[in-house]
């Protein structure tokens, strides 16, 4: 039980990586505040945690809306009394070369992916500063480190999150708060399935080509990222501060051709 007595808030945990992480954290003894924009998905995560004997509640909020996020944090604190871990996981994809991206689509990706890290952190941090402890995990991506075709808006957000993580770490280290970033490679989730469906005529061929990009020869699974998040959330990572943690099948540092 690596998260006994910890209260964790995971944004976007109705699906994919966030959901896997919520299930794993609950199994490791945490009480999980499941957040998502989509209530049916979030409730499903909570049901699965409870069926497995874990503890969780669902709180709906749009991470781009200050009033939603302020209420989310207030209700979470009213229910559990503290928040030890904030996993800023919610995010959306953005596809296209820069000149193809319409301003509205650009703003939406910036909003969900960057404002969606800023707002939950803004409302949780004063509480963590008061308790003089906490772990914040920001969801970046290996795209923050390497150029990938037709992903301009998305890459810009994930690079920003990595910079933000380092800057936050410096400011909040004196309060006993750790801030780290996860940089996954391609992980097979509904997010990636949707991207493949909408971006390629032949999604199966696209998956085959994506697999060759990883040194592992396969795509990652949500649980691969959840295990890395577990490390950052736990006290085992007490000396990890402002760091990028890669879970990418070797995409960033390897070259297989
Ligand atoms: P997913 O689509 O399966 O899950 C994302 C969840 O976030 C969804 O349930 C969605 O409803 C929720 N969400 C979206 N907008 C929201 C909002 N405004 N407020 C609250 N919740 C909102 O995606 P995933 O693949 O699990 O991705 C999770 C995170 O991991 C994202 O930040 C993504 O950029 C990042 N990531 C994913 C991959 C990958 O290959 N899947 C790789 C690197 C990084």
Short mmCIF file of C-alpha atoms and ligand atoms in Angstrom, two decimals:
data_model
loop_
_atom_site.label_atom_id
_atom_site.label_comp_id
_atom_site.label_asym_id
_atom_site.label_seq_id
_atom_site.Cartn_x
_atom_site.Cartn_y
_atom_site.Cartn_z
CA UNK A 1 0.00 0.00 0.00
CA UNK A 2 2.12 2.87 -1.27
CA UNK A 3 -0.58 5.54 -0.92
CA UNK A 4 -2.16 4.65 2.42
CA UNK A 5 -4.10 7.59 3.89
CA UNK A 6 -3.39 9.81 0.86
CA UNK A 7 -6.13 11.88 -0.74
CA UNK A 8 -5.62 12.28 -4.48
CA UNK A 9 -7.40 14.38 -7.08
CA UNK A 10 -7.09 13.22 -10.70
CA UNK A 11 -8.52 15.40 -13.46
CA UNK A 12 -9.92 13.66 -16.54
CA UNK A 13 -10.05 10.30 -14.75
CA UNK A 14 -13.16 9.05 -16.53
CA UNK A 15 -11.06 7.52 -19.31
CA UNK A 16 -7.67 6.29 -20.45
CA UNK A 17 -4.58 7.07 -18.39
CA UNK A 18 -6.48 9.01 -15.71
CA UNK A 19 -8.89 6.14 -15.16
CA UNK A 20 -6.12 3.52 -14.92
CA UNK A 21 -4.30 5.75 -12.46
CA UNK A 22 -7.43 6.23 -10.34
CA UNK A 23 -7.91 2.43 -10.14
CA UNK A 24 -4.25 1.83 -9.28
CA UNK A 25 -4.07 4.62 -6.68
CA UNK A 26 -7.21 3.28 -4.97
CA UNK A 27 -5.70 -0.22 -4.92
CA UNK A 28 -2.64 1.31 -3.24
CA UNK A 29 -4.77 2.70 -0.42
CA UNK A 30 -5.57 6.24 -1.64
CA UNK A 31 -8.98 7.89 -1.45
CA UNK A 32 -9.55 9.15 -4.97
CA UNK A 33 -11.41 12.25 -6.11
CA UNK A 34 -12.34 11.36 -9.66
CA UNK A 35 -12.93 14.41 -11.86
CA UNK A 36 -14.11 14.53 -15.45
CA UNK A 37 -16.15 16.73 -17.75
CA UNK A 38 -18.28 13.71 -18.59
CA UNK A 39 -20.26 12.53 -15.57
CA UNK A 40 -21.13 9.04 -16.87
CA UNK A 41 -17.45 8.23 -17.41
CA UNK A 42 -16.39 9.57 -14.03
CA UNK A 43 -19.17 7.72 -12.20
CA UNK A 44 -18.08 4.52 -13.94
CA UNK A 45 -14.52 4.94 -12.63
CA UNK A 46 -15.89 5.41 -9.11
CA UNK A 47 -18.08 2.30 -9.43
CA UNK A 48 -15.10 0.22 -10.55
CA UNK A 49 -13.00 1.48 -7.62
CA UNK A 50 -15.77 0.70 -5.13
CA UNK A 51 -16.38 -2.76 -6.62
CA UNK A 52 -12.69 -3.48 -6.05
CA UNK A 53 -13.07 -2.41 -2.39
CA UNK A 54 -11.56 1.07 -2.78
CA UNK A 55 -12.67 4.56 -1.78
CA UNK A 56 -13.61 7.28 -4.29
CA UNK A 57 -16.03 10.07 -5.08
CA UNK A 58 -16.85 11.72 -8.39
CA UNK A 59 -16.88 15.50 -8.78
CA UNK A 60 -17.77 16.89 -12.19
CA UNK A 61 -15.92 20.00 -13.37
CA UNK A 62 -14.61 21.54 -16.55
CA UNK A 63 -10.94 22.24 -15.81
CA UNK A 64 -11.03 25.33 -18.04
CA UNK A 65 -13.66 27.09 -15.87
CA UNK A 66 -12.48 28.85 -12.69
CA UNK A 67 -15.90 28.60 -11.01
CA UNK A 68 -16.05 24.84 -11.68
CA UNK A 69 -12.53 24.22 -10.43
CA UNK A 70 -12.91 26.40 -7.33
CA UNK A 71 -16.08 24.42 -6.46
CA UNK A 72 -14.35 21.09 -7.20
CA UNK A 73 -11.52 21.86 -4.77
CA UNK A 74 -13.91 23.25 -2.13
CA UNK A 75 -16.09 20.12 -2.28
CA UNK A 76 -13.09 17.79 -2.27
CA UNK A 77 -11.73 19.49 0.86
CA UNK A 78 -15.16 19.45 2.51
CA UNK A 79 -15.40 15.71 1.89
CA UNK A 80 -11.88 14.49 2.72
CA UNK A 81 -10.34 17.44 4.62
CA UNK A 82 -7.10 17.48 2.60
CA UNK A 83 -5.54 16.90 -0.81
CA UNK A 84 -2.11 15.24 -0.85
CA UNK A 85 -1.72 14.58 -4.57
CA UNK A 86 -3.00 16.51 -7.58
CA UNK A 87 -2.64 14.78 -10.94
CA UNK A 88 -3.31 17.32 -13.72
CA UNK A 89 -4.14 14.71 -16.35
CA UNK A 90 -7.10 16.03 -18.39
CA UNK A 91 -6.14 16.92 -21.93
CA UNK A 92 -7.26 16.88 -25.53
CA UNK A 93 -5.54 16.31 -28.84
CA UNK A 94 -4.79 18.92 -31.51
CA UNK A 95 -4.00 17.85 -35.06
CA UNK A 96 -2.61 19.75 -38.06
CA UNK A 97 0.29 21.84 -39.33
CA UNK A 98 0.22 25.31 -37.78
CA UNK A 99 -1.26 27.07 -40.87
CA UNK A 100 -4.10 24.55 -40.98
CA UNK A 101 -5.22 25.12 -37.39
CA UNK A 102 -8.18 27.50 -37.01
CA UNK A 103 -7.91 30.06 -34.16
CA UNK A 104 -10.86 28.51 -32.29
CA UNK A 105 -9.27 25.05 -32.40
CA UNK A 106 -5.92 26.52 -31.31
CA UNK A 107 -7.54 28.29 -28.34
CA UNK A 108 -9.43 25.17 -27.30
CA UNK A 109 -6.26 23.04 -27.10
CA UNK A 110 -4.45 25.83 -25.18
CA UNK A 111 -7.40 26.16 -22.84
CA UNK A 112 -7.93 22.54 -21.90
CA UNK A 113 -4.27 21.53 -21.83
CA UNK A 114 -2.61 24.58 -20.22
CA UNK A 115 -5.39 26.43 -18.40
CA UNK A 116 -6.52 22.96 -17.30
CA UNK A 117 -3.22 22.58 -15.43
CA UNK A 118 -3.12 26.18 -14.18
CA UNK A 119 -6.59 26.30 -12.61
CA UNK A 120 -6.59 23.09 -10.50
CA UNK A 121 -3.06 23.96 -9.33
CA UNK A 122 -4.12 27.51 -8.48
CA UNK A 123 -6.93 26.35 -6.20
CA UNK A 124 -5.14 23.34 -4.65
CA UNK A 125 -1.78 25.02 -3.97
CA UNK A 126 -2.85 27.36 -1.12
CA UNK A 127 -4.13 24.29 0.72
CA UNK A 128 -0.91 22.31 0.09
CA UNK A 129 1.15 25.35 1.15
CA UNK A 130 -0.76 25.46 4.42
CA UNK A 131 -0.25 21.74 5.09
CA UNK A 132 3.38 22.12 3.92
CA UNK A 133 3.32 19.01 1.78
CA UNK A 134 1.98 17.74 -1.51
CA UNK A 135 2.80 16.17 -4.84
CA UNK A 136 1.63 17.68 -8.12
CA UNK A 137 1.97 15.63 -11.29
CA UNK A 138 1.53 17.48 -14.58
CA UNK A 139 0.74 15.55 -17.77
CA UNK A 140 3.17 16.61 -20.48
CA UNK A 141 4.15 14.29 -23.37
CA UNK A 142 7.32 13.16 -25.13
CA UNK A 143 6.20 15.56 -27.87
CA UNK A 144 7.58 18.31 -25.59
CA UNK A 145 11.05 16.98 -26.49
CA UNK A 146 10.79 15.81 -30.11
CA UNK A 147 9.19 17.14 -33.28
CA UNK A 148 6.28 15.07 -34.56
CA UNK A 149 4.37 15.78 -37.76
CA UNK A 150 1.08 17.73 -37.77
CA UNK A 151 0.83 18.23 -34.00
CA UNK A 152 1.72 21.96 -33.67
CA UNK A 153 -0.92 23.10 -31.18
CA UNK A 154 -0.70 19.98 -29.04
CA UNK A 155 3.11 20.11 -28.94
CA UNK A 156 3.01 23.77 -27.89
CA UNK A 157 0.81 22.89 -24.91
CA UNK A 158 2.90 19.96 -23.74
CA UNK A 159 6.13 21.99 -24.01
CA UNK A 160 4.48 24.74 -21.97
CA UNK A 161 3.47 22.23 -19.29
CA UNK A 162 7.04 21.00 -18.98
CA UNK A 163 8.34 24.56 -18.52
CA UNK A 164 5.53 25.37 -16.12
CA UNK A 165 6.40 22.29 -14.04
CA UNK A 166 9.99 23.44 -13.53
CA UNK A 167 8.94 26.96 -12.66
CA UNK A 168 6.28 25.75 -10.21
CA UNK A 169 8.81 23.46 -8.54
CA UNK A 170 11.14 26.35 -7.74
CA UNK A 171 8.32 28.44 -6.26
CA UNK A 172 6.75 25.70 -4.14
CA UNK A 173 9.78 23.68 -2.98
CA UNK A 174 10.03 25.84 0.19
CA UNK A 175 6.54 24.60 1.12
CA UNK A 176 7.47 20.90 0.88
CA UNK A 177 5.58 20.51 -2.39
CA UNK A 178 7.00 18.42 -5.25
CA UNK A 179 6.00 19.17 -8.86
CA UNK A 180 6.97 16.73 -11.61
CA UNK A 181 5.90 15.95 -15.16
CA UNK A 182 5.02 12.74 -16.97
CA UNK A 183 6.14 12.41 -20.60
CA UNK A 184 4.39 9.41 -22.15
CA UNK A 185 5.00 8.15 -25.66
CA UNK A 186 2.04 6.79 -27.62
CA UNK A 187 -0.33 5.05 -25.23
CA UNK A 188 -3.32 3.13 -26.56
CA UNK A 189 -6.30 5.00 -25.08
CA UNK A 190 -9.62 6.36 -26.48
CA UNK A 191 -7.73 9.65 -27.08
CA UNK A 192 -5.26 7.95 -29.46
CA UNK A 193 -7.93 5.74 -31.05
CA UNK A 194 -9.91 8.90 -31.87
CA UNK A 195 -6.82 10.64 -33.23
CA UNK A 196 -6.07 7.65 -35.46
CA UNK A 197 -9.68 7.44 -36.71
CA UNK A 198 -9.87 11.13 -37.58
CA UNK A 199 -6.36 11.58 -39.00
CA UNK A 200 -5.72 8.50 -41.13
CA UNK A 201 -7.64 6.70 -43.88
CA UNK A 202 -6.24 3.41 -42.61
CA UNK A 203 -5.98 3.47 -38.79
CA UNK A 204 -4.59 -0.09 -38.66
CA UNK A 205 -1.68 0.87 -40.92
CA UNK A 206 -1.15 3.99 -38.79
CA UNK A 207 -0.93 1.87 -35.62
CA UNK A 208 1.59 -0.42 -37.31
CA UNK A 209 3.74 2.57 -38.26
CA UNK A 210 3.43 4.12 -34.77
CA UNK A 211 4.64 0.85 -33.27
CA UNK A 212 7.86 1.02 -35.29
CA UNK A 213 8.54 4.47 -33.76
CA UNK A 214 8.87 2.93 -30.29
CA UNK A 215 11.99 0.89 -29.47
CA UNK A 216 9.63 -1.42 -27.59
CA UNK A 217 7.95 -2.30 -30.91
CA UNK A 218 4.56 -1.73 -29.32
CA UNK A 219 2.41 1.09 -28.01
CA UNK A 220 2.21 1.76 -24.29
CA UNK A 221 -0.80 0.88 -22.16
CA UNK A 222 -2.55 3.21 -19.67
CA UNK A 223 -1.24 1.15 -16.76
CA UNK A 224 2.37 1.80 -17.86
CA UNK A 225 1.77 5.50 -17.20
CA UNK A 226 -0.27 4.85 -14.05
CA UNK A 227 2.72 3.00 -12.53
CA UNK A 228 4.95 6.02 -13.18
CA UNK A 229 2.33 8.34 -11.69
CA UNK A 230 2.20 6.07 -8.63
CA UNK A 231 5.93 6.53 -8.12
CA UNK A 232 5.68 10.33 -8.36
CA UNK A 233 2.66 10.42 -6.06
CA UNK A 234 4.29 8.25 -3.40
CA UNK A 235 6.90 9.18 -0.82
CA UNK A 236 9.32 6.91 -2.73
CA UNK A 237 9.79 9.90 -5.07
CA UNK A 238 10.67 12.34 -2.27
CA UNK A 239 13.88 13.39 -4.08
CA UNK A 240 12.16 13.88 -7.49
CA UNK A 241 11.64 17.60 -7.97
CA UNK A 242 10.81 19.46 -11.18
CA UNK A 243 11.69 16.38 -13.24
CA UNK A 244 10.39 14.99 -16.50
CA UNK A 245 9.67 11.24 -16.22
CA UNK A 246 9.62 9.46 -19.60
CA UNK A 247 7.35 6.48 -20.21
CA UNK A 248 7.80 6.30 -23.93
CA UNK A 249 9.13 2.92 -25.10
CA UNK A 250 12.41 4.66 -25.97
CA UNK A 251 10.98 7.25 -28.39
CA UNK A 252 12.84 10.28 -27.03
CA UNK A 253 16.33 8.90 -26.41
CA UNK A 254 16.46 5.94 -28.79
CA UNK A 255 16.73 5.72 -32.55
CA UNK A 256 15.82 2.49 -34.25
CA UNK A 257 16.68 3.32 -37.85
P1 LIG B 1 -8.62 10.21 -22.85
O1 LIG B 1 -9.31 10.99 -23.91
O2 LIG B 1 -8.79 8.73 -22.82
O3 LIG B 1 -9.02 10.81 -21.41
C1 LIG B 1 -9.02 12.20 -21.15
C2 LIG B 1 -10.16 12.51 -20.22
O4 LIG B 1 -10.11 13.93 -19.96
C3 LIG B 1 -11.55 12.23 -20.83
O5 LIG B 1 -12.32 11.42 -19.96
C4 LIG B 1 -12.17 13.61 -21.00
O6 LIG B 1 -13.58 13.63 -20.81
C5 LIG B 1 -11.44 14.41 -19.93
N1 LIG B 1 -11.49 15.84 -20.22
C6 LIG B 1 -11.29 16.45 -21.42
N2 LIG B 1 -11.48 17.78 -21.31
C7 LIG B 1 -11.79 18.01 -20.01
C8 LIG B 1 -12.10 19.19 -19.28
N3 LIG B 1 -12.15 20.39 -19.89
N4 LIG B 1 -12.37 19.08 -17.95
C9 LIG B 1 -12.34 17.88 -17.35
N5 LIG B 1 -12.06 16.72 -17.99
C10 LIG B 1 -11.80 16.80 -19.31
O7 LIG B 1 -7.06 10.61 -22.96
P2 LIG B 1 -5.70 9.91 -22.47
O8 LIG B 1 -5.01 9.34 -23.63
O9 LIG B 1 -5.92 9.09 -21.25
O10 LIG B 1 -4.88 11.24 -22.10
C11 LIG B 1 -4.77 11.75 -20.80
C12 LIG B 1 -3.65 12.76 -20.79
O11 LIG B 1 -2.44 12.14 -21.22
C13 LIG B 1 -3.86 13.96 -21.73
O12 LIG B 1 -3.38 15.13 -21.09
C14 LIG B 1 -2.98 13.62 -22.92
O13 LIG B 1 -2.54 14.77 -23.60
C15 LIG B 1 -1.84 12.92 -22.22
N6 LIG B 1 -1.03 12.05 -23.10
C16 LIG B 1 -1.62 11.01 -23.74
C17 LIG B 1 -0.83 10.22 -24.56
C18 LIG B 1 -1.41 9.05 -25.31
O14 LIG B 1 -0.72 8.53 -26.21
N7 LIG B 1 -2.63 8.60 -24.99
C19 LIG B 1 0.53 10.49 -24.72
C20 LIG B 1 1.09 11.56 -24.03
C21 LIG B 1 0.28 12.35 -23.21
#
